[in-house]
Structures are given as C-alpha cells and as structure tokens.
Amino acid sequence: DGMNVLFIVVDDLRPVLGCYGDEIVKTPNIDQFASQSIVFSNAYAQQAVCAPSRVSFLTGRRPDTTRLYDFYSYWRVHAGNYSTMPQYFKENGYVTLSVGKVFHPGVSSNYSDDYPHSWSIPPFHPSTEKYENDKTCKGKDGKLYANLVCPVDVTAMPSGTLPDMQITAEAIRLLNVMRTKKQKFFLAVGYHKPHIPLRYPQEFLKLYPLENITLAPDPWVPEKLPSVAYNPWMDIRQRDDVEALNVSFPYGPLPDEFQRRIRQSYYAAVSYLDTQVGLLLNALEGVRLSSNTIVVFTADHGWSLGEHGEWAKYSNFDVATRVPLMFYVPGMTTSSVRQGERVFSYLDPFSRPALGSVPQGNKKVVVELVSLFPTLAELAGLQVPPRCPKSSFHVALCTEGASIVPYFNASEEKMEEEKNGCDDTYKCVNEEPVAFSQYPRPADAPQWNSDKPKLKDIRIMGYSMRTIDYRYTVWVGFNPNNFSANFEDVHAGELYMMETDPNQDYNIYNSTSHGLLKKILGF
C-alpha cells in the first residue's frame, strides 16, 4: 500500500557529478542512480545556508514564512506551527526515521531535530560527529591541526571511523529492520561531506592528481559586483591552514596553489560521498526494497569553489544556490525491472572508468527545493497539501511550492508549447518557471558577519530570481523587527543574462534602462 521513501540530502553539494556533466569528478554510484532517475538540471535552494534551506524545504515554506534566516530560532515558536514533510508522512501511516544531518541541529530544530513531531523514533547522529572540528589533520610538521584541507588516515581517527561511514551503517541497519517489520517507511539520510572541513579518507586524493586540477574559470571578483553581494568566506579564513596564509580581508585572494588544493579536496570528498551513497543503494537492493521505494537525492545548497573570488555558500549566485535533484520512482523512471536484475550495484570509483551514463530524463526546467514536500506527497500517492494563502502563519498544513511531478513525463517541446503549468500553481514570470532565493546582509560592505548575520543585525535582504534566461537580484532595505523588506529602498541590483554570461560575471543591471529591464523580466 504505497511506496517507501528514501530521502538522501547532502551538505554543501553543488552539482559536481558525472551525471551533471562534470568531466573531472568520479561519481560512478550517483551516476548509476541518475541513469535510473529523472534529473533536474536547474534546481535551486531558497537560501544558501544550512538551517534556513533545510527548514524551508522540510516545511515547504520560504524563508520569509519560516522567518529563519540564521540558526537561532525554531519556526514552530517563532513563525507558525507548520507541519513538516516527514510529519505529514508519519501522520499518514509511515514510520519516519532520521539518520545524520537532516534538520540542522540546535535551536532551529528545537535541539531535537523536530522530534517527536517529525520522527517516529529519536534521530540518529554519529558518535564521531563531535570530532569534526577538532585538530585531526596532520600537517607537514607532523602536528595536528584544524585545517580546511584534511585528508586523513581513517584508522587513526577517533573510533577508527568517520561520521558519514557511521551514517551509512545505521541507515543500512534500519533498512534491514524495516524489511523485517514490513511497514511503510520514510527514511531520511543526511550526509555531511563535502561540508567543511574537507575531511575524508586520504586514498581519495589519488583520484585527483593536483596537476589535473584547474582554478575556477572566473577566480576574480567581478568588476561590477556590488559590495553587498560579496561573501567574505569567514568560516574558511578561520581554519588553521587558511589562517596561516594571512590573506587580506575581505577580497583575498587565496594563493593559486591553495585554491587548487581546496578544489582537489572538494572533489575527493565528493567521491568519498559517492561510495557511501553506493553502499546505501546497494543495501536497498540487497533487502529487496528497490522495487517499492522512491529515492530522492539532493543537497541543501551549493558551494563556491573560487568563482567570483568567493568560497563557501552565503550568496545568491548559481554556484551557491544550485543543487542536484534526482528522483528514482520504480515503474515511472525505470522500465520494469526483471526478476533478479540489479538496479543498484556498488561501483568502486578506484576501478571503474567513468560511466558516461545519460540520465533517464534530464529536465532543464527551473525548479525549487520548496517544491519537494508536495512532489513527494504526490509520488507516494498521498493527498497533496494545499497551496498556502498569501499569509499562512496560522495555517499548519500548506505549501508554498508546487508539485513538479507534471514535469516528469512532459517533453521539453511539450513544455515549451504549453508553458506547462504556468498558472496560479507554479511560480512563473512571463510564463517562464522561476526559482526564488534570498540572502541577508548586515551592511553594504563586506564585514566579519556578512556571511551569517544574526536576525537582529540584518539590514539588507537580497531577493534573487532565476529563470532559464537570467538571474536578477535586488538588494533592498530590511527591518528585522517586523520582518519587512522595503522595495523602495534599493541598495544595489544584479542582472546576468545566461546565454552570454553563464558564469554570472558581467552584471548589466546599471547599464540596462528601466524600460528594457521591465521587458527582460516580463513585467
């Protein structure tokens, strides 16, 4: 009666995956998964930082409705008693389970990952998580440091393991339990890597010789980038190895050699993640649940790897907001699997040539993570939560996203012909689907708390919209006392045309007349 759900969410993963066209990375397991899935190549987070993004997609509400732009409030108390996606599945007869980082831990999920509202049993966190920021990285002098770049000998780590390995083991244990119990389940698995520190088994470095690693295509701060739009990557600067470089604030830059080392370690961490995903999917197959389990793979946001002279997330650029988003739905995204045929075999990245696998369906349509809740409800055969009214602080169950299931089977041509679904249901501008993101700032110029301002310090909000053709961002005055944005008080603007400027390096906002701007935006 209905399908199980395996919901995999990764911390800080931009789409550097073979199935998204990256030619350097080795991700055979995720690529194999993509070959059986619908892949959305233009999916965007609503805010490029952990807690606000996760609370947004788990409640199906935008940050202006959760009122969470930092890490320091619990939406049920601070905004409204909104139902969450796992809570909705739980209320519809599912056993809901959380392993690893699903909600952001701490105040923003009531120090409980929203248990018992969202989960049937207390969420699991790996015992070695507490060592993540300890001095476990061996320097050239043999001493231990809290570095950004941190390949390690796993056997020398506390308990001889790493958090993501423990997360995989627990998720596999729960799959075995649920197979025995024969109950419908919603299992959410949250992986840490490639979140910093870039701490992963050192053997993964062998996959990426440093001489093969290039700088970002645009490692400079764009000439016309408004200062309010720049994120000064404070969390990177505070790592021991970066601090030793004594880089100037706020614009750096980091030495080229070190930039390449960061990029090398990000790729290595992604390949390490790929092995964990491969083991998990192989186990799903092993307990014979792959034929009746929907699997979703996504991330909370992206991560800049030197583009625009920036690192980390904390911005409205594609590199920070764009995420992988894939859905495996038995019988819908796969042809019927013959008895005994394996869908997910474990693939060793050290012995596998690149699969070069083409996803079952690669959808270029622009979609948002806030749509996950209604999409998964529809795929599982549950009643899709209603659309939220304009003000929904007192509405427990509704969603500000729309199910993207109609896009699954629609061809690009058909969508172009019909402008598929551009009515009240979908967020559209000029009949084009659009993704909205936003980012707060404490001031117009970069300062120590620009990346992660606390609510009380927010003075400016950057509202950004991404269509297939452009990214348009406007930075406006914001009052944290009443959560109001003043669109008459414009501090800066950005406009990037994707056809001629796919990396978003040439801001034409100030050189575009008001009339032309309105025409481009379809207003």
Coordinates of C-alpha atoms in Angstrom, one line a residue:
D1 CA 0.0 0.0 0.0
G2 CA 2.1 2.9 -1.3
M3 CA 5.8 3.2 -1.7
N4 CA 8.6 3.7 0.9
V5 CA 10.7 6.8 0.6
L6 CA 14.5 7.1 0.9
F7 CA 15.4 10.8 1.1
I8 CA 19.1 11.5 0.7
V9 CA 20.2 15.1 1.4
V10 CA 23.9 16.1 1.2
D11 CA 25.5 19.1 2.9
D12 CA 27.0 21.8 0.6
L13 CA 27.0 19.7 -2.6
R14 CA 26.9 21.6 -5.8
P15 CA 26.3 19.5 -8.9
V16 CA 29.9 18.4 -9.5
L17 CA 28.7 15.0 -10.6
G18 CA 29.4 13.0 -13.7
C19 CA 25.7 12.9 -14.4
Y20 CA 25.6 16.7 -14.4
G21 CA 28.4 16.8 -17.0
D22 CA 31.4 17.4 -14.7
E23 CA 34.4 15.8 -16.6
I24 CA 36.8 15.6 -13.6
V25 CA 34.8 14.1 -10.8
K26 CA 34.4 10.3 -10.3
T27 CA 31.0 9.5 -9.0
P28 CA 30.0 6.2 -10.5
N29 CA 27.4 5.3 -7.9
I30 CA 25.5 8.6 -8.1
D31 CA 25.8 8.5 -11.9
Q32 CA 24.3 4.9 -11.9
F33 CA 21.5 6.2 -9.7
A34 CA 20.9 9.1 -12.2
S35 CA 20.7 6.6 -15.1
Q36 CA 17.5 5.2 -13.5
S37 CA 16.1 8.6 -12.4
I38 CA 14.6 11.9 -13.5
V39 CA 17.3 14.5 -13.2
F40 CA 16.5 18.2 -12.8
S41 CA 19.5 20.2 -14.0
N42 CA 18.2 23.6 -12.9
A43 CA 17.1 23.1 -9.2
Y44 CA 17.7 25.9 -6.7
A45 CA 17.7 26.3 -2.9
Q46 CA 15.7 29.1 -1.3
Q47 CA 18.7 30.3 0.8
A48 CA 22.3 29.3 0.5
V49 CA 22.9 28.3 4.2
C50 CA 22.2 25.1 6.0
A51 CA 19.4 25.8 8.6
P52 CA 17.2 28.2 6.6
S53 CA 17.4 26.0 3.5
R54 CA 16.6 22.8 5.4
V55 CA 13.7 24.3 7.4
S56 CA 12.4 25.7 4.1
F57 CA 12.3 22.5 2.1
L58 CA 11.2 20.3 5.1
T59 CA 8.2 22.6 5.8
G60 CA 7.5 23.6 2.2
R61 CA 7.7 27.3 3.1
R62 CA 10.0 30.1 2.0
P63 CA 12.4 31.8 4.5
D64 CA 10.2 34.8 4.7
T65 CA 7.5 32.5 6.1
T66 CA 9.7 30.4 8.4
R67 CA 11.3 33.7 9.4
L68 CA 14.6 31.8 9.7
Y69 CA 17.5 33.5 8.0
D70 CA 20.1 32.4 10.6
F71 CA 20.4 29.5 13.0
Y72 CA 18.8 30.8 16.1
S73 CA 15.0 30.3 16.1
Y74 CA 12.6 27.4 16.0
W75 CA 9.8 28.0 13.4
R76 CA 7.0 26.4 15.5
V77 CA 7.6 29.1 18.2
H78 CA 8.9 32.0 16.1
A79 CA 6.7 31.9 13.0
G80 CA 4.0 29.3 12.9
N81 CA 3.3 25.7 13.9
Y82 CA 3.9 24.4 10.4
S83 CA 3.8 20.7 9.6
T84 CA 6.8 19.2 8.0
M85 CA 7.2 16.7 5.2
P86 CA 8.3 13.8 7.5
Q87 CA 5.5 14.7 9.9
Y88 CA 2.9 14.5 7.1
F89 CA 4.2 11.0 6.1
K90 CA 4.1 10.0 9.8
E91 CA 0.5 11.2 10.1
N92 CA -0.3 9.1 7.0
G93 CA 0.9 5.8 8.5
Y94 CA 4.6 5.9 7.7
V95 CA 7.4 5.1 10.1
T96 CA 9.7 8.1 9.8
L97 CA 13.4 7.9 10.5
S98 CA 16.2 10.4 10.5
V99 CA 19.9 9.5 10.2
G100 CA 22.7 12.1 10.2
K101 CA 22.1 15.7 9.3
V102 CA 18.6 16.1 8.0
F103 CA 17.3 19.1 10.0
H104 CA 20.1 21.4 11.1
P105 CA 20.8 20.5 14.7
G106 CA 20.4 23.1 17.5
V107 CA 17.9 25.8 18.2
S108 CA 16.5 25.8 14.6
S109 CA 15.1 22.3 15.2
N110 CA 14.4 22.6 18.9
Y111 CA 17.6 20.7 19.9
S112 CA 15.7 17.5 18.8
D113 CA 15.7 17.5 15.0
D114 CA 11.9 18.3 15.5
Y115 CA 11.3 15.0 17.3
P116 CA 8.7 13.8 18.1
H117 CA 6.7 15.9 15.6
S118 CA 8.6 14.7 12.5
W119 CA 10.1 11.4 13.5
S120 CA 8.8 8.1 14.9
I121 CA 11.9 7.4 16.9
P122 CA 14.7 9.8 18.1
P123 CA 17.0 10.8 15.2
F124 CA 20.4 9.2 14.9
H125 CA 23.7 11.2 15.0
P126 CA 27.1 9.5 14.6
S127 CA 29.2 9.4 17.7
T128 CA 32.2 10.8 15.8
E129 CA 30.4 13.9 14.7
K130 CA 31.8 15.8 17.8
Y131 CA 35.3 15.5 16.4
E132 CA 34.5 17.2 13.1
N133 CA 36.2 20.5 14.0
D134 CA 38.9 19.0 16.3
K135 CA 42.6 19.0 15.4
T136 CA 42.7 15.8 13.4
C137 CA 44.5 16.9 10.3
K138 CA 48.2 16.1 10.1
G139 CA 50.4 19.0 9.0
K140 CA 53.8 18.8 7.2
D141 CA 55.4 19.2 10.6
G142 CA 53.6 16.1 11.9
K143 CA 51.5 18.1 14.3
L144 CA 47.7 18.0 14.3
Y145 CA 45.6 21.0 13.1
A146 CA 42.0 22.0 12.5
N147 CA 42.5 22.5 8.7
L148 CA 40.2 23.2 5.8
V149 CA 42.0 20.7 3.6
C150 CA 42.1 17.5 5.7
P151 CA 42.7 14.1 4.0
V152 CA 43.1 11.6 6.9
D153 CA 44.1 8.0 7.7
V154 CA 40.7 6.7 8.9
T155 CA 42.3 4.1 11.2
A156 CA 44.0 7.0 13.1
M157 CA 40.7 8.8 13.6
P158 CA 38.7 8.6 16.9
S159 CA 36.9 5.2 16.9
G160 CA 38.6 4.4 13.6
T161 CA 35.8 5.8 11.5
L162 CA 34.2 9.0 10.1
P163 CA 30.7 10.3 10.6
D164 CA 29.4 9.5 7.1
M165 CA 30.5 5.9 7.4
Q166 CA 28.6 5.6 10.7
I167 CA 25.6 7.3 9.0
T168 CA 25.6 4.7 6.1
A169 CA 25.9 1.8 8.6
E170 CA 23.0 3.0 10.7
A171 CA 20.8 3.6 7.6
I172 CA 21.6 0.1 6.3
R173 CA 20.7 -1.3 9.8
L174 CA 17.3 0.5 9.7
L175 CA 16.6 -0.8 6.1
N176 CA 17.1 -4.3 7.4
V177 CA 14.8 -3.6 10.4
M178 CA 12.1 -2.1 8.2
R179 CA 12.3 -5.1 5.8
T180 CA 11.6 -7.4 8.7
K181 CA 8.7 -5.2 10.0
K182 CA 7.1 -4.8 6.6
Q183 CA 5.9 -1.3 7.5
K184 CA 6.0 1.6 5.1
F185 CA 8.9 4.0 5.9
F186 CA 10.2 7.4 5.2
L187 CA 14.0 7.2 5.8
A188 CA 15.9 10.5 5.6
V189 CA 19.7 10.2 5.4
G190 CA 21.8 13.3 5.7
Y191 CA 25.4 13.1 4.7
H192 CA 28.0 15.7 6.0
K193 CA 30.6 15.7 3.2
P194 CA 31.6 17.8 1.3
H195 CA 30.8 20.3 4.1
I196 CA 34.0 21.8 5.6
P197 CA 36.3 20.7 7.0
L198 CA 37.2 18.7 3.8
R199 CA 38.0 15.6 6.0
Y200 CA 37.8 12.3 4.1
P201 CA 39.9 9.1 3.7
Q202 CA 43.2 10.1 2.2
E203 CA 43.2 7.5 -0.5
F204 CA 40.6 9.5 -2.4
L205 CA 43.3 12.1 -3.2
K206 CA 44.7 9.5 -5.7
L207 CA 41.7 10.1 -7.9
Y208 CA 42.7 13.7 -8.4
P209 CA 46.4 14.4 -9.1
L210 CA 46.9 18.1 -8.3
E211 CA 48.3 18.8 -11.8
N212 CA 44.9 17.9 -13.3
I213 CA 43.1 20.4 -11.1
T214 CA 42.4 23.8 -12.5
L215 CA 41.4 27.1 -11.0
A216 CA 37.8 28.3 -11.3
P217 CA 37.1 29.7 -14.8
D218 CA 36.5 33.1 -13.2
P219 CA 38.6 33.3 -10.0
W220 CA 38.4 37.1 -9.8
V221 CA 35.9 39.4 -8.1
P222 CA 33.8 40.8 -10.9
E223 CA 34.3 44.4 -11.7
K224 CA 30.6 45.4 -11.4
L225 CA 29.7 43.1 -8.5
P226 CA 28.0 45.2 -5.8
S227 CA 29.9 45.0 -2.5
V228 CA 26.8 43.9 -0.7
A229 CA 26.6 40.8 -2.9
Y230 CA 30.1 39.6 -1.9
N231 CA 30.5 36.9 0.8
P232 CA 33.9 37.2 2.5
W233 CA 34.1 33.4 3.4
M234 CA 34.8 33.9 7.1
D235 CA 34.4 30.2 8.1
I236 CA 37.2 29.3 5.6
R237 CA 39.5 32.0 7.0
Q238 CA 39.2 30.6 10.5
R239 CA 40.7 27.2 9.6
D240 CA 44.3 26.7 10.7
D241 CA 45.8 26.2 7.2
V242 CA 44.0 29.2 5.7
E243 CA 44.7 31.4 8.7
A244 CA 48.4 30.7 8.2
L245 CA 48.2 32.2 4.7
N246 CA 47.4 35.6 6.2
V247 CA 45.1 36.5 3.3
S248 CA 43.8 40.1 3.2
F249 CA 40.2 40.8 4.2
P250 CA 37.7 40.8 2.5
Y251 CA 38.7 40.0 -1.1
G252 CA 41.7 37.8 -0.6
P253 CA 42.7 36.2 -3.0
L254 CA 44.0 32.9 -1.8
P255 CA 47.2 31.7 -3.5
D256 CA 46.6 29.8 -6.7
E257 CA 48.2 26.6 -5.4
F258 CA 46.0 26.6 -2.3
Q259 CA 42.9 27.3 -4.4
R260 CA 43.7 24.1 -6.4
R261 CA 44.2 22.2 -3.2
I262 CA 40.7 23.2 -2.0
R263 CA 39.2 22.2 -5.3
Q264 CA 41.1 18.9 -5.3
S265 CA 39.8 18.1 -1.7
Y266 CA 36.3 19.1 -2.6
Y267 CA 36.3 16.6 -5.5
A268 CA 37.9 13.9 -3.3
A269 CA 35.2 14.5 -0.6
V270 CA 32.5 14.1 -3.3
S271 CA 34.0 10.8 -4.4
Y272 CA 34.1 9.6 -0.8
L273 CA 30.4 10.6 -0.5
D274 CA 29.7 8.7 -3.7
T275 CA 31.0 5.5 -2.1
Q276 CA 28.7 6.0 0.9
V277 CA 25.7 6.6 -1.4
G278 CA 26.7 3.5 -3.4
L279 CA 26.8 1.3 -0.3
L280 CA 23.4 2.6 0.8
L281 CA 21.7 2.0 -2.5
N282 CA 23.4 -1.4 -2.8
A283 CA 21.9 -2.3 0.6
L284 CA 18.4 -1.1 -0.5
E285 CA 18.8 -3.5 -3.4
G286 CA 20.1 -6.2 -1.0
V287 CA 17.0 -6.2 1.2
R288 CA 14.8 -6.2 -2.0
L289 CA 13.3 -2.8 -1.4
S290 CA 14.5 -1.1 -4.6
S291 CA 11.3 -2.0 -6.5
N292 CA 8.9 -0.3 -4.0
T293 CA 11.0 2.6 -2.7
I294 CA 11.1 6.1 -4.1
V295 CA 14.6 7.5 -3.7
V296 CA 15.3 11.3 -3.8
F297 CA 18.9 12.7 -4.0
T298 CA 19.5 16.4 -3.3
A299 CA 21.5 18.9 -1.3
D300 CA 20.7 21.8 0.9
H301 CA 22.6 24.3 -1.3
G302 CA 25.8 24.6 -3.4
W303 CA 29.3 25.8 -2.6
S304 CA 31.6 28.3 -4.4
L305 CA 35.0 26.9 -5.4
G306 CA 36.7 30.2 -6.2
E307 CA 34.3 31.6 -8.7
H308 CA 34.0 35.4 -8.4
G309 CA 36.8 35.2 -5.9
E310 CA 34.4 33.6 -3.4
W311 CA 34.4 30.4 -1.3
A312 CA 31.7 28.6 0.6
K313 CA 28.0 29.4 0.2
Y314 CA 26.4 32.6 1.6
S315 CA 25.4 34.2 -1.8
N316 CA 22.7 34.3 -4.5
F317 CA 24.9 33.1 -7.3
D318 CA 24.2 29.8 -9.1
V319 CA 27.3 28.2 -7.6
A320 CA 25.8 28.7 -4.1
T321 CA 22.1 28.1 -4.8
R322 CA 22.0 25.4 -7.5
V323 CA 21.7 21.8 -6.3
P324 CA 21.5 18.3 -7.7
L325 CA 17.9 17.0 -7.7
M326 CA 17.0 13.5 -8.8
F327 CA 14.0 11.2 -8.3
Y328 CA 14.1 7.4 -8.7
V329 CA 10.5 6.1 -8.9
P330 CA 10.0 2.4 -9.6
G331 CA 7.8 1.9 -12.6
M332 CA 7.9 5.6 -13.5
T333 CA 11.6 6.5 -14.1
T334 CA 12.7 2.9 -14.8
S335 CA 11.4 0.3 -17.1
S336 CA 10.0 -2.6 -15.2
V337 CA 13.0 -4.5 -13.7
R338 CA 13.1 -8.2 -14.4
Q339 CA 13.2 -10.6 -11.5
G340 CA 16.7 -10.9 -10.1
E341 CA 18.0 -8.0 -12.1
R342 CA 20.0 -5.5 -10.1
V343 CA 19.4 -1.8 -10.4
F344 CA 22.0 -0.5 -7.9
S345 CA 25.2 -2.5 -7.7
Y346 CA 28.1 -1.0 -5.7
L347 CA 30.7 0.6 -8.1
D348 CA 34.3 1.2 -6.9
P349 CA 35.5 4.6 -8.0
F350 CA 39.1 3.4 -8.0
S351 CA 38.5 0.6 -10.5
R352 CA 35.6 2.0 -12.6
P353 CA 36.1 4.1 -15.7
A354 CA 33.6 6.9 -15.9
L355 CA 30.2 5.6 -16.7
G356 CA 29.2 8.4 -19.0
S357 CA 25.7 7.4 -18.2
V358 CA 22.9 9.5 -19.6
P359 CA 20.1 10.2 -17.1
Q360 CA 16.7 8.7 -17.9
G361 CA 15.2 12.1 -18.2
N362 CA 17.2 15.3 -17.9
K363 CA 14.8 18.2 -17.2
K364 CA 16.1 21.7 -17.9
V365 CA 13.0 23.4 -16.4
V366 CA 13.8 25.7 -13.4
V367 CA 12.5 24.2 -10.1
E368 CA 12.9 24.9 -6.4
L369 CA 13.6 22.8 -3.3
V370 CA 10.5 24.3 -1.7
S371 CA 8.6 22.0 -4.1
L372 CA 10.0 18.8 -2.5
F373 CA 7.1 18.4 0.0
P374 CA 4.2 18.4 -2.4
T375 CA 6.2 16.5 -5.0
L376 CA 7.0 13.6 -2.7
A377 CA 3.4 13.6 -1.3
E378 CA 2.1 13.1 -4.9
L379 CA 4.7 10.5 -5.8
A380 CA 3.7 8.5 -2.7
G381 CA 0.0 8.7 -3.5
L382 CA -0.8 10.9 -0.6
Q383 CA -3.1 13.9 -0.8
V384 CA -1.0 16.8 -2.0
P385 CA -1.0 19.6 0.7
P386 CA -2.9 22.7 -0.4
R387 CA -1.2 25.8 -1.6
C388 CA -0.6 28.3 1.1
P389 CA -2.7 31.5 1.1
K390 CA -0.8 34.8 0.8
S391 CA -0.4 34.9 4.6
S392 CA -0.1 31.5 6.1
F393 CA 1.4 32.0 9.6
H394 CA -1.7 30.4 11.2
V395 CA -2.0 27.6 8.6
A396 CA -0.5 24.3 9.9
L397 CA -0.5 22.4 6.6
C398 CA 0.1 24.1 3.3
T399 CA 2.9 24.5 0.9
E400 CA 4.5 27.5 -1.0
G401 CA 6.0 25.1 -3.5
A402 CA 4.1 23.2 -6.2
S403 CA 4.5 19.5 -7.1
I404 CA 6.9 19.1 -10.0
V405 CA 5.5 15.7 -10.9
P406 CA 3.8 17.1 -14.1
Y407 CA 7.3 17.8 -15.4
F408 CA 8.4 14.1 -15.1
N409 CA 6.8 12.9 -18.2
A410 CA 6.5 16.1 -20.2
S411 CA 8.9 16.5 -23.1
E412 CA 10.9 19.8 -23.4
E413 CA 8.9 20.5 -26.6
K414 CA 5.6 19.9 -24.9
M415 CA 6.5 22.2 -22.0
E416 CA 7.6 24.9 -24.4
E417 CA 4.3 24.6 -26.3
E418 CA 2.1 24.6 -23.3
K419 CA 4.3 26.6 -20.9
N420 CA 3.5 23.6 -18.8
G421 CA 1.6 24.6 -15.6
C422 CA 2.2 28.3 -15.7
D423 CA -0.9 29.3 -13.8
D424 CA -1.5 30.1 -10.1
T425 CA 0.1 26.8 -9.2
Y426 CA 3.6 27.4 -10.4
K427 CA 5.8 30.4 -9.7
C428 CA 6.1 31.9 -13.2
V429 CA 7.2 35.2 -14.7
N430 CA 6.3 36.0 -18.3
E431 CA 5.1 32.4 -18.5
E432 CA 8.5 31.0 -17.6
P433 CA 9.1 28.9 -14.4
V434 CA 11.2 30.8 -11.9
A435 CA 13.2 30.0 -8.7
F436 CA 13.4 32.4 -5.9
S437 CA 16.4 32.6 -3.5
Q438 CA 17.3 35.2 -0.9
Y439 CA 20.3 36.2 1.3
P440 CA 20.6 38.6 4.2
R441 CA 23.4 41.1 4.9
P442 CA 24.2 43.3 7.9
A443 CA 25.7 46.1 5.8
D444 CA 26.5 47.3 2.3
A445 CA 30.2 46.5 2.6
P446 CA 31.6 43.1 3.5
Q447 CA 32.3 42.7 7.2
W448 CA 33.0 39.9 9.7
N449 CA 29.4 38.8 10.0
S450 CA 28.3 39.3 6.3
D451 CA 28.1 35.6 5.7
K452 CA 26.0 34.7 8.6
P453 CA 24.3 37.7 10.2
K454 CA 22.1 37.1 13.2
L455 CA 18.5 38.2 12.7
K456 CA 18.8 41.3 14.8
D457 CA 21.8 42.5 12.6
I458 CA 20.1 42.1 9.2
R459 CA 19.7 45.4 7.4
I460 CA 19.5 44.3 3.8
M461 CA 17.9 41.4 2.0
G462 CA 19.0 40.2 -1.5
Y463 CA 16.0 38.8 -3.3
S464 CA 17.0 36.8 -6.4
M465 CA 15.0 35.2 -9.2
R466 CA 16.4 32.7 -11.7
T467 CA 14.7 31.8 -14.9
I468 CA 16.2 29.8 -17.7
D469 CA 17.3 33.1 -19.3
Y470 CA 18.6 35.3 -16.5
R471 CA 19.4 35.8 -12.8
Y472 CA 18.0 39.1 -11.4
T473 CA 18.8 40.1 -7.8
V474 CA 17.8 43.2 -6.0
W475 CA 19.3 44.2 -2.6
V476 CA 16.7 46.1 -0.5
G477 CA 16.4 47.5 3.0
F478 CA 15.1 45.0 5.6
N479 CA 13.7 45.6 9.1
P480 CA 14.4 42.6 11.3
N481 CA 11.9 43.8 14.0
N482 CA 8.9 43.2 11.8
F483 CA 10.5 41.0 9.0
S484 CA 9.7 43.6 6.3
A485 CA 11.5 44.3 3.1
N486 CA 11.3 47.8 1.6
F487 CA 11.5 47.5 -2.2
E488 CA 11.6 51.3 -2.4
D489 CA 14.9 51.2 -0.6
V490 CA 17.1 49.6 -3.3
H491 CA 20.8 49.3 -2.3
A492 CA 22.1 47.5 -5.4
G493 CA 21.0 45.3 -8.2
E494 CA 22.4 42.5 -10.4
L495 CA 21.3 41.2 -13.8
Y496 CA 23.1 38.4 -15.6
M497 CA 22.0 37.0 -19.0
M498 CA 22.6 33.3 -19.0
E499 CA 23.1 32.8 -22.8
T500 CA 26.0 35.2 -23.0
D501 CA 27.2 35.1 -19.3
P502 CA 26.6 31.6 -17.9
N503 CA 29.1 32.1 -15.0
Q504 CA 27.4 35.3 -13.9
D505 CA 30.5 37.5 -14.2
Y506 CA 29.2 40.6 -16.0
N507 CA 26.5 42.5 -14.1
I508 CA 24.5 44.6 -16.6
Y509 CA 21.9 46.0 -14.1
N510 CA 23.3 49.5 -14.0
S511 CA 23.7 49.6 -17.8
T512 CA 20.2 48.4 -18.5
S513 CA 17.4 51.0 -18.9
H514 CA 14.4 50.7 -16.7
G515 CA 12.2 50.0 -19.7
L516 CA 14.5 47.3 -21.1
L517 CA 14.8 45.8 -17.6
K518 CA 11.0 45.5 -17.4
K519 CA 10.9 43.9 -20.8
I520 CA 13.6 41.4 -20.0
L521 CA 11.9 40.5 -16.7
G522 CA 8.5 40.2 -18.3
F523 CA 6.8 42.8 -16.0

